[in-house]
Coordinates of C-alpha atoms and ligand atoms in Angstrom, one line a residue:
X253 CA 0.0 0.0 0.0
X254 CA 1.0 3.6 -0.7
X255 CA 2.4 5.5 2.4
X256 CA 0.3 8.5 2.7
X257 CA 1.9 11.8 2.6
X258 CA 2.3 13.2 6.3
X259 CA 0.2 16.8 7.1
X260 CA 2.6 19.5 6.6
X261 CA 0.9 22.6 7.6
X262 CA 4.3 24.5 8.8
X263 CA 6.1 23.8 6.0
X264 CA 3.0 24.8 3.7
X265 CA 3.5 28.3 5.1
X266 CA 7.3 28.0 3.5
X267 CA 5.7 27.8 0.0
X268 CA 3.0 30.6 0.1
X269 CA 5.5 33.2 -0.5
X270 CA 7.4 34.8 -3.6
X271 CA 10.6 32.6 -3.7
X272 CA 10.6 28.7 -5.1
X273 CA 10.9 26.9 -2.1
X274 CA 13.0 23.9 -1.1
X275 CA 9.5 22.6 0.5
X276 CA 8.3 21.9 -2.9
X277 CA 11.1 20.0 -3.8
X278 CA 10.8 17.8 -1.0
X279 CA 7.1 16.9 -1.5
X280 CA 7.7 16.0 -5.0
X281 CA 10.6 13.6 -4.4
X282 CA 8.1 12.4 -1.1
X283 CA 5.3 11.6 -4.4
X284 CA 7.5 10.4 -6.7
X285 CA 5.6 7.0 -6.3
X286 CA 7.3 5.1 -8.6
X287 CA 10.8 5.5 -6.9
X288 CA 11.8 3.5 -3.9
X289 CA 13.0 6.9 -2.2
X290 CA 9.6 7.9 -1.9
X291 CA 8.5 6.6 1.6
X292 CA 12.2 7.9 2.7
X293 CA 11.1 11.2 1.6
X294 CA 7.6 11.1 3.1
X295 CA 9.1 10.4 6.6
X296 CA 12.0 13.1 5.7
X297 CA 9.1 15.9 5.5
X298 CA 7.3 14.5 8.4
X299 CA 10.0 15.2 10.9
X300 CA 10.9 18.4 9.3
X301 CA 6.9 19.2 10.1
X302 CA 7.6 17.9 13.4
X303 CA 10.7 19.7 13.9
X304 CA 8.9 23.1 13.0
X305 CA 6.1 22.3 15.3
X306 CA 8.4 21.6 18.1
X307 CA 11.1 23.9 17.5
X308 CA 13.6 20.9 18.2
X309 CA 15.9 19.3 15.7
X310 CA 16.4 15.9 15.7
X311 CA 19.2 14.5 13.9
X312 CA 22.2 13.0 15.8
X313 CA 25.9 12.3 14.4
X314 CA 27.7 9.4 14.5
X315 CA 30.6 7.1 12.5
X316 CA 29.5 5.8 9.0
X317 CA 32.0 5.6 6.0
X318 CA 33.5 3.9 3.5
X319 CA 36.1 1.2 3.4
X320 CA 39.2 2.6 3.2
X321 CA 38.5 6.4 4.1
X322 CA 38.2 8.6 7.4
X323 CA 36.0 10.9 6.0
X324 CA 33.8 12.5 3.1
X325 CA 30.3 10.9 4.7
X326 CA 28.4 13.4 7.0
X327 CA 26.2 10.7 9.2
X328 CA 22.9 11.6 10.1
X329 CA 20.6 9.6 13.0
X330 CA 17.0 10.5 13.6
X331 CA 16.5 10.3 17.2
X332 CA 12.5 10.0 16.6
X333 CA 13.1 6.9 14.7
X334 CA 10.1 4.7 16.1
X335 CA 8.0 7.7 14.5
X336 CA 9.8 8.5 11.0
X337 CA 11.5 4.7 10.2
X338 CA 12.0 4.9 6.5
X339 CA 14.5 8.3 6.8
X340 CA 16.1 7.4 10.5
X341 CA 19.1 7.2 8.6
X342 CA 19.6 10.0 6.3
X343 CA 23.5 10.6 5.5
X344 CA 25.0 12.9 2.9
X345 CA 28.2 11.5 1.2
X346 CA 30.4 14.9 -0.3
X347 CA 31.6 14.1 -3.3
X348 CA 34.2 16.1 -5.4
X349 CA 32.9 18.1 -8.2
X350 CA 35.2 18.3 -11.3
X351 CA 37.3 21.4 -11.4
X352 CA 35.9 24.7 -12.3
X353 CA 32.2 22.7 -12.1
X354 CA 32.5 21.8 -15.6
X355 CA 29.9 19.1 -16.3
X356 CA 27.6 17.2 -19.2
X357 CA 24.6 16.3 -19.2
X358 CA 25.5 12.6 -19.7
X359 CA 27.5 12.9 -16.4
X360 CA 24.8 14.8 -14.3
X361 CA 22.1 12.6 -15.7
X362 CA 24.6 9.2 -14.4
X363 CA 24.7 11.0 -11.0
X364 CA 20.9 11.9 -10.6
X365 CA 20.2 7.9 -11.5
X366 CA 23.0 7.0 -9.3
X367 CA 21.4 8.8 -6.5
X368 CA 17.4 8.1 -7.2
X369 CA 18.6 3.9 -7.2
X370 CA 20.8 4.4 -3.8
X371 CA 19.7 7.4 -2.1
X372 CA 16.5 10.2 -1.2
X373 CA 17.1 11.5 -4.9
X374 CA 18.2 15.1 -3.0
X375 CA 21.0 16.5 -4.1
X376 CA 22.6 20.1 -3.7
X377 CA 24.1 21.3 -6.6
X378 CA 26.4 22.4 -4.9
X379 CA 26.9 22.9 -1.3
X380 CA 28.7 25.5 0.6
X381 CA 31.6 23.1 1.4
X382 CA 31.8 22.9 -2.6
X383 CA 30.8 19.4 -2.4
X384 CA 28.4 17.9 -4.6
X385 CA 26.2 16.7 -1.7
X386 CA 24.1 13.8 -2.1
X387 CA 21.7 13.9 0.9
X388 CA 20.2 10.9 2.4
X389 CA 21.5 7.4 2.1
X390 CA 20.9 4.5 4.6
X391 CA 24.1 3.1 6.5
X392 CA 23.8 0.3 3.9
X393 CA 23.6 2.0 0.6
X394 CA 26.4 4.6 1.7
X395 CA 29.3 1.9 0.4
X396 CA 26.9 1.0 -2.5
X397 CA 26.8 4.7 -3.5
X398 CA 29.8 5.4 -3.2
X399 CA 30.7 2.3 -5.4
X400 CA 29.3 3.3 -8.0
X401 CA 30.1 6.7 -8.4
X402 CA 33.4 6.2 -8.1
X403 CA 33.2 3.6 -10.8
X404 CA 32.2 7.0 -13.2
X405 CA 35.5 8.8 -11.6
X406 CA 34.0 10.2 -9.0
X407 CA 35.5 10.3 -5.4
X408 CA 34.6 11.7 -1.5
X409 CA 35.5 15.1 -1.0
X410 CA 36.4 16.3 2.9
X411 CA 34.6 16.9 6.2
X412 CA 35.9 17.3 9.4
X413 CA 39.0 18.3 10.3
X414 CA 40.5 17.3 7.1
X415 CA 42.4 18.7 3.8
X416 CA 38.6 20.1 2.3
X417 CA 37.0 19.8 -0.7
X418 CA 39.4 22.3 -3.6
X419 CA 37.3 25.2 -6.0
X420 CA 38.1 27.1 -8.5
X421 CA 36.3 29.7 -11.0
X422 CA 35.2 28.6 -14.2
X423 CA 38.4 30.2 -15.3
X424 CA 40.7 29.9 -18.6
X425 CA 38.0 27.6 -19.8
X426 CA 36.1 30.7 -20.4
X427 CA 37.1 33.6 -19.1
X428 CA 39.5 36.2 -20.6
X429 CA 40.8 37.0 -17.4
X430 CA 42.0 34.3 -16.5
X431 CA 45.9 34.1 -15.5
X432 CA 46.8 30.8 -15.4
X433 CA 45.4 26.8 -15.6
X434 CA 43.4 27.1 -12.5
X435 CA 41.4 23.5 -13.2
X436 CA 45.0 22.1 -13.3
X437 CA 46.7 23.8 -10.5
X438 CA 43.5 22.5 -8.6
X439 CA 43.8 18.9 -9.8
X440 CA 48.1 18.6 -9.1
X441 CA 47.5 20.4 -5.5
X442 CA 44.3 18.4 -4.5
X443 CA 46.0 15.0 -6.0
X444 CA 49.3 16.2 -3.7
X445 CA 47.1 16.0 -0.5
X446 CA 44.6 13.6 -1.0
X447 CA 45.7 11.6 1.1
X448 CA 45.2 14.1 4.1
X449 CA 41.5 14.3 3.0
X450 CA 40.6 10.9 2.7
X451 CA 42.5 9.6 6.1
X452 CA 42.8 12.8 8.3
X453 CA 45.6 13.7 9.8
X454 CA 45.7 17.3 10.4
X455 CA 44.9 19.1 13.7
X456 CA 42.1 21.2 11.8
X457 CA 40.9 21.9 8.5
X458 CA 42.5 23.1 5.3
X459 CA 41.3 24.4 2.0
X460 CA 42.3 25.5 -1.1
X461 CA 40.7 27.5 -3.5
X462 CA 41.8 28.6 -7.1
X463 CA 41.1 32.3 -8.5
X464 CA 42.4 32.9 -12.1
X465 CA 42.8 36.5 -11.3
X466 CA 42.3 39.2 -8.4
X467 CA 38.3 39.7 -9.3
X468 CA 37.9 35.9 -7.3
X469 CA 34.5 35.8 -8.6
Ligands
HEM713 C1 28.9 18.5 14.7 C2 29.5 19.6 14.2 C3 29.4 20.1 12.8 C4 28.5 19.7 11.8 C5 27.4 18.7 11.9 C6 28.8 20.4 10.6 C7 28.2 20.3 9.4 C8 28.6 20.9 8.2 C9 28.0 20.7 7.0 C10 26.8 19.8 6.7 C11 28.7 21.5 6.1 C12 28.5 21.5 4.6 C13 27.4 22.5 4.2 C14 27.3 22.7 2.8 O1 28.1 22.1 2.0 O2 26.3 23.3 2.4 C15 29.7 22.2 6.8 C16 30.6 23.1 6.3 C17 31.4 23.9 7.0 N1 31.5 23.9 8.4 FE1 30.7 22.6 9.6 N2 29.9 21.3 10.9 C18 30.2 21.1 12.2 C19 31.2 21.7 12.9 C20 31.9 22.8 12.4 C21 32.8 23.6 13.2 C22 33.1 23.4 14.6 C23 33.2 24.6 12.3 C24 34.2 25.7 12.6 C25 34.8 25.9 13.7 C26 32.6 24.4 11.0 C27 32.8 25.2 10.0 C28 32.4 24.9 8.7 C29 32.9 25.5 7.5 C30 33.8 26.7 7.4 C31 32.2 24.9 6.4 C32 32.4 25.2 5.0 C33 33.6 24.3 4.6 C34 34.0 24.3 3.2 O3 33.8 25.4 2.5 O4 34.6 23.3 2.7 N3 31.8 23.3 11.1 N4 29.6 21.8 8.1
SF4_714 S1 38.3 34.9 -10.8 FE1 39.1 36.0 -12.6 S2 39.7 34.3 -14.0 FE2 38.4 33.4 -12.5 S3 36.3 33.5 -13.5 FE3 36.6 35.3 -12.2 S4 37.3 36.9 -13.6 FE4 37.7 35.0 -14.6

């Protein structure tokens, strides 16, 4: 039987005004019926309902990975799991973007499939941290994610007190002001300390970022 879509009237409030709202987003993945992330997704905006309601968050940390690396998964535990089963387990793995965020279709249309088969089919395009960040997998279907994007050439960025996640502009691929090969400084510097981001090491956290010129747009 179809789980029914929880009552949402806080979050309903989020989508009466002018802006597109993330609220919207989430329902539709929540009634995407033919896609086994729905019920995840159902539970997801129940909580976040609750959570409003309450005024009380309710996701803990904890340790989940990937064999072979300290870091690159941020875990997420619902501590109302009895109420919201399907998305008590809701981690986002960070996963490097190319260089300069240079993408095709092909690729992002791999990634989106990746995610709908293993995930909560949320992703953010890209997150602060730089990070494509695919949010919501199971303990289980982290390694299985992470399997297979890797087996397109993707790999985990950083979290934690770690060697982070590199940027740089769009750059010389475009740009006229562009001083130098940023995409490639990016790519030797990263691949130099890669290491440092997959198996921490460092006291706290480092980043590097790559502007072609002094505008650093
Ligand atoms: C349990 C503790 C923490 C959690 C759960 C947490 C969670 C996160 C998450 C999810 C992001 C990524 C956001 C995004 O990409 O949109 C992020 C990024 C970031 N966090 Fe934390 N964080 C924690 C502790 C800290 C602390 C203690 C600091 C600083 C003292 C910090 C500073 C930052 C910074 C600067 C970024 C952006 C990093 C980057 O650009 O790569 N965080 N954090
Ligand atoms: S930082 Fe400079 S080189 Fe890079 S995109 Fe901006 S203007 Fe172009």
């Amino acid at each position: 039987m179809t789980k029914k879509m929880p009552q949402t009237k806080m979050l309903d409030e989020l989508e009466s005004g002018p802006w597109p709202s993330f609220v919207t987003g989430l329902k539709r993945l929540a009634q995407d019926e033919d896609q086994q992330y729905a019920p995840m997704m159902k539970d997801l905006v129940g909580q976040l309902e609750e959570s409003y309601e309450t005024k009380t968050g309710y996701w803990k940390g904890g340790t989940v990975g990937v064999y072979g690396y300290g870091g690159g998964v941020i875990p997420r535990f619902s501590l109302i799991a009895d109420q919201y089963p399907e998305s008590s387990e809701f981690h986002t793995l960070r996963v490097q973007p190319p260089a300069g965020m240079h993408y095709d279709t092909k690729t992002l249309r791999k990634l989106c499939d990746i995610w709908a088969e293993t995930g909560s089919g949320l992703i953010a395009l890209h997150g602060q941290s730089g990070d494509i960040m695919f949010q919501g997998a199971s303990t289980e279907n982290v390694q299985v994610a992470f399997d297979k994007l890797n087996e397109i050439g993707f790999d985990l960025g950083g979290a934690g007190a770690a060697v982070r996640t590199s940027m740089s502009c769009v750059g010389h691929a475009r740009c006229e002001q562009s001083c130098y090969d940023e995409a490639r400084a990016q790519r030797e510097m990263i691949n130099n300390f890669l290491d440092e981001m997959h198996r921490p090491g460092l006291p706290y956290k480092f980043k590097f970022k790559f502007s072609g010129c002094p505008n650093d747009c």
